[in-house]
Amino acid sequence: MMSDTGGGHRAAARAIAEAVDHLYPGRFEVRIEDIWADHTGWPINRLPAAYPWLADAGARWWQLIWDLSLQRPLRQGVLAAANLFIQRRIVRLLAAWQPDAVVSVHPLLTALGAGWVDRARLRVPFFSVVTDLVTVHPAWVHPAATGCFVATPASRDQVIAHGMPRQKVFLCGQPVSLKFARPLADKPALRRRLGMHPTRPAVLIVGGGEGVGRVYEIAQAVAEAAASAQLVVVAGRNRALKARLDSAAWPIPTQTYGFTQRMPELMAAADLLITKAGPGMIAEACISGLPMILSGFIPGQEAGNVHYVLGNGAGVYVTEPAQIAALAREWLAPGHPVLARMGQNA
């Protein structure tokens, strides 16, 4: 069970499905269901569509929503009210599907999901997979769940503090696509395959699955400052951003992508990643040994990710495009030690 409130939940669900098929080929059918968008009515089914705005221009509103939702009576009251309108339909769906296990990769679905499984009279395990690295919302925790999987010691400590029995908490890392574990060609050959220059230093700029943040401004600043580099800019699902990137006149070699499944290759081909502090993107960069400049974060759940990256020496946090560009130009200079050191720390 997931919801497209940001790209990370679906990516985690797909990674889990890949792992199940890899470990137990042909033995299980995995259904990935967007519960809010596909199985509820208005206005709840429109909430995922509002998330990109809340994560970007409406970040102050999201911070307010986050802060209010930390208050347990208010959170439980809102969830109970919403459940009155959606529970019957979802319980019927679960009873019809008859799953052998139910996995939630979304906090609100975790908060309600154990009750749905029980009302559907399913005697099957219910698991929560926390997709946040450090800052864990209390909704991720349902003590009746069979187990709760977390990515870091910090998230483990938080779910226990929120009331999850210690024996039900499993530290196992972030769900990431198996594509990141597959060997790739050497960097020059990989760049040629991607249509990139084989030897120019490469900067990868990403705004998450929804293409949020000052992606265009950062790309322009880096292109003007780092004359010897090349850019790859990923706009995600943000079609307006993709069109703006495509119409720009770039002073250095630049490729643009929309939402893409080629992130393992793009990260392996890059020397530096500029991105917001999304947990999946950070985990993928760490696997790829790719140094990071974090250009922003979504208030609430992504705040702790900044400290996680900085504390491990895998990147820095800089928000102004001009300062980001100056750092990129400095670090991409031949023989500069920072990128190698951060890549090792990642």
mmCIF file of C-alpha atoms in Angstrom:
data_model
loop_
_atom_site.group_PDB
_atom_site.id
_atom_site.type_symbol
_atom_site.label_atom_id
_atom_site.label_comp_id
_atom_site.label_asym_id
_atom_site.label_seq_id
_atom_site.Cartn_x
_atom_site.Cartn_y
_atom_site.Cartn_z
ATOM 1 C CA MET A 1 0.000 0.000 0.000
ATOM 2 C CA MET A 2 1.405 3.346 -1.034
ATOM 3 C CA SER A 3 0.485 6.812 -2.220
ATOM 4 C CA ASP A 4 2.139 9.137 -4.716
ATOM 5 C CA THR A 5 2.730 11.907 -2.194
ATOM 6 C CA GLY A 6 6.223 12.397 -3.544
ATOM 7 C CA GLY A 7 8.119 9.861 -5.606
ATOM 8 C CA GLY A 8 9.744 8.020 -2.707
ATOM 9 C CA HIS A 9 6.814 5.873 -1.621
ATOM 10 C CA ARG A 10 6.243 4.316 -5.036
ATOM 11 C CA ALA A 11 9.991 3.866 -5.524
ATOM 12 C CA ALA A 12 10.192 2.015 -2.204
ATOM 13 C CA ALA A 13 7.224 -0.174 -3.139
ATOM 14 C CA ARG A 14 8.807 -1.047 -6.472
ATOM 15 C CA ALA A 15 12.118 -1.821 -4.788
ATOM 16 C CA ILE A 16 10.401 -4.222 -2.386
ATOM 17 C CA ALA A 17 8.565 -5.884 -5.282
ATOM 18 C CA GLU A 18 11.873 -6.270 -7.156
ATOM 19 C CA ALA A 19 13.498 -7.833 -4.107
ATOM 20 C CA VAL A 20 10.646 -10.309 -3.586
ATOM 21 C CA ASP A 21 10.834 -11.417 -7.212
ATOM 22 C CA HIS A 22 14.633 -11.651 -7.031
ATOM 23 C CA LEU A 23 14.667 -13.743 -3.860
ATOM 24 C CA TYR A 24 11.591 -15.855 -4.655
ATOM 25 C CA PRO A 25 11.243 -15.856 -8.460
ATOM 26 C CA GLY A 26 7.755 -16.717 -9.618
ATOM 27 C CA ARG A 27 6.460 -17.574 -6.141
ATOM 28 C CA PHE A 28 4.585 -14.387 -5.276
ATOM 29 C CA GLU A 29 2.410 -11.854 -7.049
ATOM 30 C CA VAL A 30 3.039 -8.352 -5.721
ATOM 31 C CA ARG A 31 0.311 -5.720 -6.063
ATOM 32 C CA ILE A 32 1.283 -2.069 -5.663
ATOM 33 C CA GLU A 33 -1.835 -0.075 -4.876
ATOM 34 C CA ASP A 34 -2.134 3.711 -4.603
ATOM 35 C CA ILE A 35 -4.820 3.639 -1.942
ATOM 36 C CA TRP A 36 -5.651 7.349 -1.810
ATOM 37 C CA ALA A 37 -5.738 8.051 -5.548
ATOM 38 C CA ASP A 38 -7.319 4.822 -6.794
ATOM 39 C CA HIS A 39 -9.519 3.544 -3.980
ATOM 40 C CA THR A 40 -11.056 6.558 -2.233
ATOM 41 C CA GLY A 41 -13.479 9.267 -3.284
ATOM 42 C CA TRP A 42 -13.311 13.043 -3.446
ATOM 43 C CA PRO A 43 -11.664 14.958 -1.788
ATOM 44 C CA ILE A 44 -9.279 12.353 -0.370
ATOM 45 C CA ASN A 45 -8.402 11.011 -3.811
ATOM 46 C CA ARG A 46 -7.145 14.488 -4.773
ATOM 47 C CA LEU A 47 -4.671 14.773 -1.908
ATOM 48 C CA PRO A 48 -1.713 13.221 -3.803
ATOM 49 C CA ALA A 49 -2.150 15.797 -6.581
ATOM 50 C CA ALA A 50 -1.837 18.606 -4.024
ATOM 51 C CA TYR A 51 1.400 17.297 -2.551
ATOM 52 C CA PRO A 52 3.852 18.712 -5.156
ATOM 53 C CA TRP A 53 2.578 22.231 -4.417
ATOM 54 C CA LEU A 54 2.756 21.655 -0.653
ATOM 55 C CA ALA A 55 6.314 20.353 -1.002
ATOM 56 C CA ASP A 56 7.411 23.408 -2.996
ATOM 57 C CA ALA A 57 5.568 26.725 -3.080
ATOM 58 C CA GLY A 58 3.287 25.711 -0.210
ATOM 59 C CA ALA A 59 6.081 24.522 2.092
ATOM 60 C CA ARG A 60 4.952 26.807 4.922
ATOM 61 C CA TRP A 61 1.526 25.217 4.828
ATOM 62 C CA TRP A 62 3.115 21.774 4.854
ATOM 63 C CA GLN A 63 5.169 22.745 7.910
ATOM 64 C CA LEU A 64 1.956 23.807 9.646
ATOM 65 C CA ILE A 65 0.216 20.548 8.701
ATOM 66 C CA TRP A 66 3.223 18.574 9.939
ATOM 67 C CA ASP A 67 3.364 20.431 13.260
ATOM 68 C CA LEU A 68 -0.368 20.034 13.882
ATOM 69 C CA SER A 69 -0.279 16.344 12.981
ATOM 70 C CA LEU A 70 2.302 15.699 15.691
ATOM 71 C CA GLN A 71 -0.423 16.398 18.256
ATOM 72 C CA ARG A 72 -1.842 12.956 18.938
ATOM 73 C CA PRO A 73 -5.481 13.859 19.734
ATOM 74 C CA LEU A 74 -5.778 16.025 16.627
ATOM 75 C CA ARG A 75 -4.064 13.444 14.415
ATOM 76 C CA GLN A 76 -6.217 10.588 15.660
ATOM 77 C CA GLY A 77 -9.376 12.648 15.306
ATOM 78 C CA VAL A 78 -8.646 13.571 11.691
ATOM 79 C CA LEU A 79 -7.715 9.989 10.793
ATOM 80 C CA ALA A 80 -10.832 8.622 12.471
ATOM 81 C CA ALA A 81 -13.029 11.092 10.584
ATOM 82 C CA ALA A 82 -11.397 10.242 7.255
ATOM 83 C CA ASN A 83 -11.686 6.541 8.005
ATOM 84 C CA LEU A 84 -15.464 6.838 8.276
ATOM 85 C CA PHE A 85 -15.607 7.653 4.557
ATOM 86 C CA ILE A 86 -13.029 5.209 3.204
ATOM 87 C CA GLN A 87 -12.872 2.191 5.485
ATOM 88 C CA ARG A 88 -15.757 0.154 4.071
ATOM 89 C CA ARG A 89 -14.487 0.274 0.495
ATOM 90 C CA ILE A 90 -10.888 -0.576 1.361
ATOM 91 C CA VAL A 91 -11.900 -3.404 3.686
ATOM 92 C CA ARG A 92 -13.986 -4.883 0.862
ATOM 93 C CA LEU A 93 -11.009 -4.619 -1.489
ATOM 94 C CA LEU A 94 -8.685 -6.346 0.967
ATOM 95 C CA ALA A 95 -11.216 -9.113 1.525
ATOM 96 C CA ALA A 96 -11.519 -9.590 -2.244
ATOM 97 C CA TRP A 97 -7.760 -9.566 -2.844
ATOM 98 C CA GLN A 98 -7.024 -12.045 -0.014
ATOM 99 C CA PRO A 99 -3.337 -11.132 0.301
ATOM 100 C CA ASP A 100 -0.865 -13.315 2.179
ATOM 101 C CA ALA A 101 0.824 -10.217 3.602
ATOM 102 C CA VAL A 102 0.153 -6.476 3.577
ATOM 103 C CA VAL A 103 2.982 -3.938 3.490
ATOM 104 C CA SER A 104 2.565 -0.188 3.977
ATOM 105 C CA VAL A 105 5.181 2.272 2.729
ATOM 106 C CA HIS A 106 3.176 5.367 3.718
ATOM 107 C CA PRO A 107 2.635 6.695 7.263
ATOM 108 C CA LEU A 108 -1.099 7.375 7.005
ATOM 109 C CA LEU A 109 -1.712 3.961 5.476
ATOM 110 C CA THR A 110 0.252 2.436 8.341
ATOM 111 C CA ALA A 111 -1.838 4.337 10.871
ATOM 112 C CA LEU A 112 -5.073 2.946 9.392
ATOM 113 C CA GLY A 113 -3.939 -0.232 7.658
ATOM 114 C CA ALA A 114 -3.746 -2.601 10.615
ATOM 115 C CA GLY A 115 -7.384 -1.833 11.392
ATOM 116 C CA TRP A 116 -8.416 -2.468 7.778
ATOM 117 C CA VAL A 117 -6.658 -5.836 7.748
ATOM 118 C CA ASP A 118 -8.397 -6.807 10.977
ATOM 119 C CA ARG A 119 -11.850 -5.738 9.758
ATOM 120 C CA ALA A 120 -11.321 -7.697 6.533
ATOM 121 C CA ARG A 121 -10.820 -10.760 8.780
ATOM 122 C CA LEU A 122 -7.422 -11.398 7.270
ATOM 123 C CA ARG A 123 -5.106 -13.371 9.507
ATOM 124 C CA VAL A 124 -1.992 -12.226 7.688
ATOM 125 C CA PRO A 125 1.065 -10.187 8.695
ATOM 126 C CA PHE A 126 0.935 -6.406 8.359
ATOM 127 C CA PHE A 127 4.280 -4.641 7.962
ATOM 128 C CA SER A 128 5.317 -1.000 7.949
ATOM 129 C CA VAL A 129 8.376 0.043 5.924
ATOM 130 C CA VAL A 130 9.502 3.493 7.052
ATOM 131 C CA THR A 131 10.865 5.427 4.079
ATOM 132 C CA ASP A 132 12.273 8.350 6.086
ATOM 133 C CA LEU A 133 15.918 8.157 7.142
ATOM 134 C CA VAL A 134 15.918 10.177 10.340
ATOM 135 C CA THR A 135 12.779 12.194 11.134
ATOM 136 C CA VAL A 136 9.972 9.677 11.668
ATOM 137 C CA HIS A 137 6.369 10.848 12.030
ATOM 138 C CA PRO A 138 4.390 9.025 14.755
ATOM 139 C CA ALA A 139 1.870 7.851 12.133
ATOM 140 C CA TRP A 140 4.518 5.414 10.888
ATOM 141 C CA VAL A 141 4.049 3.416 14.075
ATOM 142 C CA HIS A 142 1.191 1.015 14.795
ATOM 143 C CA PRO A 143 2.004 -1.271 17.747
ATOM 144 C CA ALA A 144 -0.330 -3.963 16.369
ATOM 145 C CA ALA A 145 1.738 -4.260 13.184
ATOM 146 C CA THR A 146 3.665 -7.489 12.761
ATOM 147 C CA GLY A 147 6.896 -5.619 12.138
ATOM 148 C CA CYS A 148 8.391 -2.234 11.334
ATOM 149 C CA PHE A 149 11.402 -1.957 9.009
ATOM 150 C CA VAL A 150 13.666 1.094 9.290
ATOM 151 C CA ALA A 151 16.722 2.395 7.452
ATOM 152 C CA THR A 152 18.990 3.902 10.113
ATOM 153 C CA PRO A 153 19.709 3.662 13.846
ATOM 154 C CA ALA A 154 18.156 7.116 14.232
ATOM 155 C CA SER A 155 14.858 6.014 12.679
ATOM 156 C CA ARG A 156 14.932 2.825 14.766
ATOM 157 C CA ASP A 157 15.244 4.854 17.960
ATOM 158 C CA GLN A 158 12.389 7.129 16.918
ATOM 159 C CA VAL A 159 9.882 4.382 16.105
ATOM 160 C CA ILE A 160 10.650 2.767 19.463
ATOM 161 C CA ALA A 161 10.142 6.135 21.178
ATOM 162 C CA HIS A 162 6.806 6.458 19.343
ATOM 163 C CA GLY A 163 5.633 3.178 20.899
ATOM 164 C CA MET A 164 6.687 0.370 18.559
ATOM 165 C CA PRO A 165 7.800 -2.676 20.572
ATOM 166 C CA ARG A 166 11.554 -3.058 20.227
ATOM 167 C CA GLN A 167 11.301 -6.714 19.202
ATOM 168 C CA LYS A 168 9.161 -5.730 16.197
ATOM 169 C CA VAL A 169 11.660 -3.197 14.813
ATOM 170 C CA PHE A 170 14.123 -4.336 12.150
ATOM 171 C CA LEU A 171 17.073 -2.232 10.956
ATOM 172 C CA CYS A 172 17.600 -3.207 7.316
ATOM 173 C CA GLY A 173 18.396 -0.094 5.263
ATOM 174 C CA GLN A 174 16.425 1.881 2.684
ATOM 175 C CA PRO A 175 14.472 0.034 -0.046
ATOM 176 C CA VAL A 176 16.367 0.798 -3.257
ATOM 177 C CA SER A 177 16.065 -0.664 -6.747
ATOM 178 C CA LEU A 178 18.238 -3.681 -7.514
ATOM 179 C CA LYS A 179 19.500 -1.737 -10.539
ATOM 180 C CA PHE A 180 21.877 0.050 -8.170
ATOM 181 C CA ALA A 181 23.533 -3.279 -7.336
ATOM 182 C CA ARG A 182 24.227 -4.233 -10.940
ATOM 183 C CA PRO A 183 27.705 -3.609 -12.375
ATOM 184 C CA LEU A 184 27.901 -0.845 -14.967
ATOM 185 C CA ALA A 185 30.464 0.050 -17.605
ATOM 186 C CA ASP A 186 33.394 2.298 -16.713
ATOM 187 C CA LYS A 187 32.484 5.974 -16.505
ATOM 188 C CA PRO A 188 33.697 7.116 -19.973
ATOM 189 C CA ALA A 189 31.956 4.195 -21.707
ATOM 190 C CA LEU A 190 28.782 4.744 -19.701
ATOM 191 C CA ARG A 191 28.786 8.437 -20.575
ATOM 192 C CA ARG A 192 29.137 7.665 -24.270
ATOM 193 C CA ARG A 193 26.180 5.294 -24.037
ATOM 194 C CA LEU A 194 24.146 8.078 -22.437
ATOM 195 C CA GLY A 195 25.178 10.597 -25.095
ATOM 196 C CA MET A 196 27.376 12.540 -22.677
ATOM 197 C CA HIS A 197 30.895 13.858 -23.152
ATOM 198 C CA PRO A 198 33.231 11.074 -21.973
ATOM 199 C CA THR A 199 35.712 13.199 -20.000
ATOM 200 C CA ARG A 200 34.052 16.469 -18.947
ATOM 201 C CA PRO A 201 33.153 16.567 -15.211
ATOM 202 C CA ALA A 202 29.432 15.842 -14.890
ATOM 203 C CA VAL A 203 26.950 17.489 -12.531
ATOM 204 C CA LEU A 204 23.604 15.764 -11.963
ATOM 205 C CA ILE A 205 20.796 18.075 -10.775
ATOM 206 C CA VAL A 206 17.562 16.504 -9.511
ATOM 207 C CA GLY A 207 14.430 17.925 -7.913
ATOM 208 C CA GLY A 208 13.038 14.609 -6.700
ATOM 209 C CA GLY A 209 10.268 12.692 -8.406
ATOM 210 C CA GLU A 210 8.110 15.820 -8.601
ATOM 211 C CA GLY A 211 10.819 18.191 -9.830
ATOM 212 C CA VAL A 212 10.479 20.635 -6.936
ATOM 213 C CA GLY A 213 12.831 23.350 -5.756
ATOM 214 C CA ARG A 214 14.966 25.857 -7.674
ATOM 215 C CA VAL A 215 16.168 23.312 -10.219
ATOM 216 C CA TYR A 216 16.201 25.691 -13.197
ATOM 217 C CA GLU A 217 17.972 28.500 -11.343
ATOM 218 C CA ILE A 218 20.596 26.112 -9.979
ATOM 219 C CA ALA A 219 21.200 24.584 -13.403
ATOM 220 C CA GLN A 220 21.639 28.021 -14.985
ATOM 221 C CA ALA A 221 24.050 29.129 -12.269
ATOM 222 C CA VAL A 222 26.176 25.975 -12.544
ATOM 223 C CA ALA A 223 26.230 26.165 -16.349
ATOM 224 C CA GLU A 224 27.507 29.741 -16.225
ATOM 225 C CA ALA A 225 30.081 29.127 -13.478
ATOM 226 C CA ALA A 226 31.533 25.735 -14.427
ATOM 227 C CA ALA A 227 32.579 26.231 -18.043
ATOM 228 C CA SER A 228 34.492 22.941 -18.234
ATOM 229 C CA ALA A 229 31.623 20.792 -16.907
ATOM 230 C CA GLN A 230 28.530 19.152 -18.373
ATOM 231 C CA LEU A 231 25.028 18.995 -16.900
ATOM 232 C CA VAL A 232 22.331 16.380 -16.581
ATOM 233 C CA VAL A 233 19.090 17.834 -15.206
ATOM 234 C CA VAL A 234 16.158 15.633 -14.157
ATOM 235 C CA ALA A 235 12.782 17.393 -13.975
ATOM 236 C CA GLY A 236 10.795 14.405 -12.737
ATOM 237 C CA ARG A 237 7.059 14.670 -13.318
ATOM 238 C CA ASN A 238 7.259 18.481 -13.558
ATOM 239 C CA ARG A 239 6.377 18.984 -17.230
ATOM 240 C CA ALA A 240 6.572 22.766 -17.018
ATOM 241 C CA LEU A 241 10.112 22.544 -15.674
ATOM 242 C CA LYS A 242 11.094 20.040 -18.375
ATOM 243 C CA ALA A 243 9.772 22.363 -21.093
ATOM 244 C CA ARG A 244 11.622 25.323 -19.597
ATOM 245 C CA LEU A 245 14.860 23.355 -19.435
ATOM 246 C CA ASP A 246 14.455 22.167 -23.025
ATOM 247 C CA SER A 247 13.878 25.692 -24.328
ATOM 248 C CA ALA A 248 16.941 27.189 -22.611
ATOM 249 C CA ALA A 249 20.200 27.973 -24.398
ATOM 250 C CA TRP A 250 22.895 26.222 -22.385
ATOM 251 C CA PRO A 251 26.527 27.398 -22.523
ATOM 252 C CA ILE A 252 27.853 23.904 -21.695
ATOM 253 C CA PRO A 253 26.739 20.402 -22.807
ATOM 254 C CA THR A 254 23.414 19.725 -21.091
ATOM 255 C CA GLN A 255 20.957 16.846 -21.126
ATOM 256 C CA THR A 256 17.473 16.987 -19.637
ATOM 257 C CA TYR A 257 15.195 14.191 -18.487
ATOM 258 C CA GLY A 258 11.659 13.979 -17.199
ATOM 259 C CA PHE A 259 10.711 11.164 -14.858
ATOM 260 C CA THR A 260 13.234 8.440 -15.643
ATOM 261 C CA GLN A 261 14.188 4.913 -14.649
ATOM 262 C CA ARG A 262 17.834 5.583 -15.581
ATOM 263 C CA MET A 263 18.928 7.071 -12.264
ATOM 264 C CA PRO A 264 21.441 4.259 -11.540
ATOM 265 C CA GLU A 265 23.225 5.018 -14.817
ATOM 266 C CA LEU A 266 22.990 8.794 -14.413
ATOM 267 C CA MET A 267 24.422 8.641 -10.896
ATOM 268 C CA ALA A 268 27.216 6.318 -11.983
ATOM 269 C CA ALA A 269 28.071 8.733 -14.806
ATOM 270 C CA ALA A 270 28.091 11.837 -12.576
ATOM 271 C CA ASP A 271 30.791 13.371 -10.391
ATOM 272 C CA LEU A 272 28.490 15.501 -8.238
ATOM 273 C CA LEU A 273 24.794 15.409 -7.300
ATOM 274 C CA ILE A 274 22.759 18.522 -6.507
ATOM 275 C CA THR A 275 19.368 17.617 -5.052
ATOM 276 C CA LYS A 276 16.860 18.194 -2.316
ATOM 277 C CA ALA A 277 17.191 16.011 0.765
ATOM 278 C CA GLY A 278 14.841 13.190 -0.236
ATOM 279 C CA PRO A 279 15.604 9.908 1.558
ATOM 280 C CA GLY A 280 15.540 7.696 -1.520
ATOM 281 C CA MET A 281 17.802 10.022 -3.493
ATOM 282 C CA ILE A 282 20.269 10.190 -0.604
ATOM 283 C CA ALA A 283 20.335 6.398 -0.262
ATOM 284 C CA GLU A 284 20.887 5.966 -3.998
ATOM 285 C CA ALA A 285 23.695 8.537 -3.984
ATOM 286 C CA CYS A 286 25.381 6.764 -1.076
ATOM 287 C CA ILE A 287 25.236 3.441 -2.931
ATOM 288 C CA SER A 288 26.733 5.183 -5.976
ATOM 289 C CA GLY A 289 29.473 6.867 -3.937
ATOM 290 C CA LEU A 290 28.255 10.219 -5.257
ATOM 291 C CA PRO A 291 29.009 13.429 -3.292
ATOM 292 C CA MET A 292 25.988 15.647 -2.646
ATOM 293 C CA ILE A 293 25.099 19.300 -2.434
ATOM 294 C CA LEU A 294 21.701 19.412 -0.742
ATOM 295 C CA SER A 295 19.842 22.447 -2.054
ATOM 296 C CA GLY A 296 16.727 22.217 0.116
ATOM 297 C CA PHE A 297 14.418 19.942 2.047
ATOM 298 C CA ILE A 298 10.714 19.436 2.616
ATOM 299 C CA PRO A 299 9.862 20.708 6.124
ATOM 300 C CA GLY A 300 9.165 17.977 8.622
ATOM 301 C CA GLN A 301 10.143 14.576 7.320
ATOM 302 C CA GLU A 302 13.267 15.638 5.365
ATOM 303 C CA ALA A 303 14.810 17.959 7.954
ATOM 304 C CA GLY A 304 16.818 15.220 9.647
ATOM 305 C CA ASN A 305 18.191 13.978 6.333
ATOM 306 C CA VAL A 306 20.322 17.105 6.006
ATOM 307 C CA HIS A 307 22.029 16.401 9.329
ATOM 308 C CA TYR A 308 22.444 12.748 8.322
ATOM 309 C CA VAL A 309 24.363 13.649 5.159
ATOM 310 C CA LEU A 310 26.431 16.379 6.805
ATOM 311 C CA GLY A 311 27.177 14.233 9.852
ATOM 312 C CA ASN A 312 28.524 11.451 7.665
ATOM 313 C CA GLY A 313 30.648 13.819 5.589
ATOM 314 C CA ALA A 314 28.896 12.838 2.358
ATOM 315 C CA GLY A 315 27.776 16.315 1.332
ATOM 316 C CA VAL A 316 26.965 19.901 2.257
ATOM 317 C CA TYR A 317 23.811 21.983 2.562
ATOM 318 C CA VAL A 318 23.673 25.148 0.427
ATOM 319 C CA THR A 319 20.487 26.798 -0.823
ATOM 320 C CA GLU A 320 21.546 29.769 -2.958
ATOM 321 C CA PRO A 321 22.144 28.923 -6.638
ATOM 322 C CA ALA A 322 25.185 31.213 -6.913
ATOM 323 C CA GLN A 323 26.858 29.600 -3.902
ATOM 324 C CA ILE A 324 26.024 26.119 -5.194
ATOM 325 C CA ALA A 325 27.573 27.007 -8.550
ATOM 326 C CA ALA A 326 30.718 28.386 -6.925
ATOM 327 C CA LEU A 327 31.163 25.180 -4.922
ATOM 328 C CA ALA A 328 30.603 23.028 -7.994
ATOM 329 C CA ARG A 329 33.205 24.987 -9.968
ATOM 330 C CA GLU A 330 35.728 24.707 -7.118
ATOM 331 C CA TRP A 331 35.186 20.999 -6.438
ATOM 332 C CA LEU A 332 35.266 19.983 -10.106
ATOM 333 C CA ALA A 333 38.729 21.475 -10.587
ATOM 334 C CA PRO A 334 41.326 18.791 -11.444
ATOM 335 C CA GLY A 335 42.808 17.154 -8.360
ATOM 336 C CA HIS A 336 40.458 18.783 -5.843
ATOM 337 C CA PRO A 337 40.242 16.446 -2.824
ATOM 338 C CA VAL A 338 36.698 17.189 -1.619
ATOM 339 C CA LEU A 339 34.750 15.081 -4.113
ATOM 340 C CA ALA A 340 36.920 12.013 -3.563
ATOM 341 C CA ARG A 341 36.646 12.326 0.219
ATOM 342 C CA MET A 342 32.867 12.810 0.179
ATOM 343 C CA GLY A 343 32.435 9.978 -2.289
ATOM 344 C CA GLN A 344 34.269 7.643 0.081
ATOM 345 C CA ASN A 345 32.178 8.849 3.027
ATOM 346 C CA ALA A 346 28.964 8.265 1.080
#
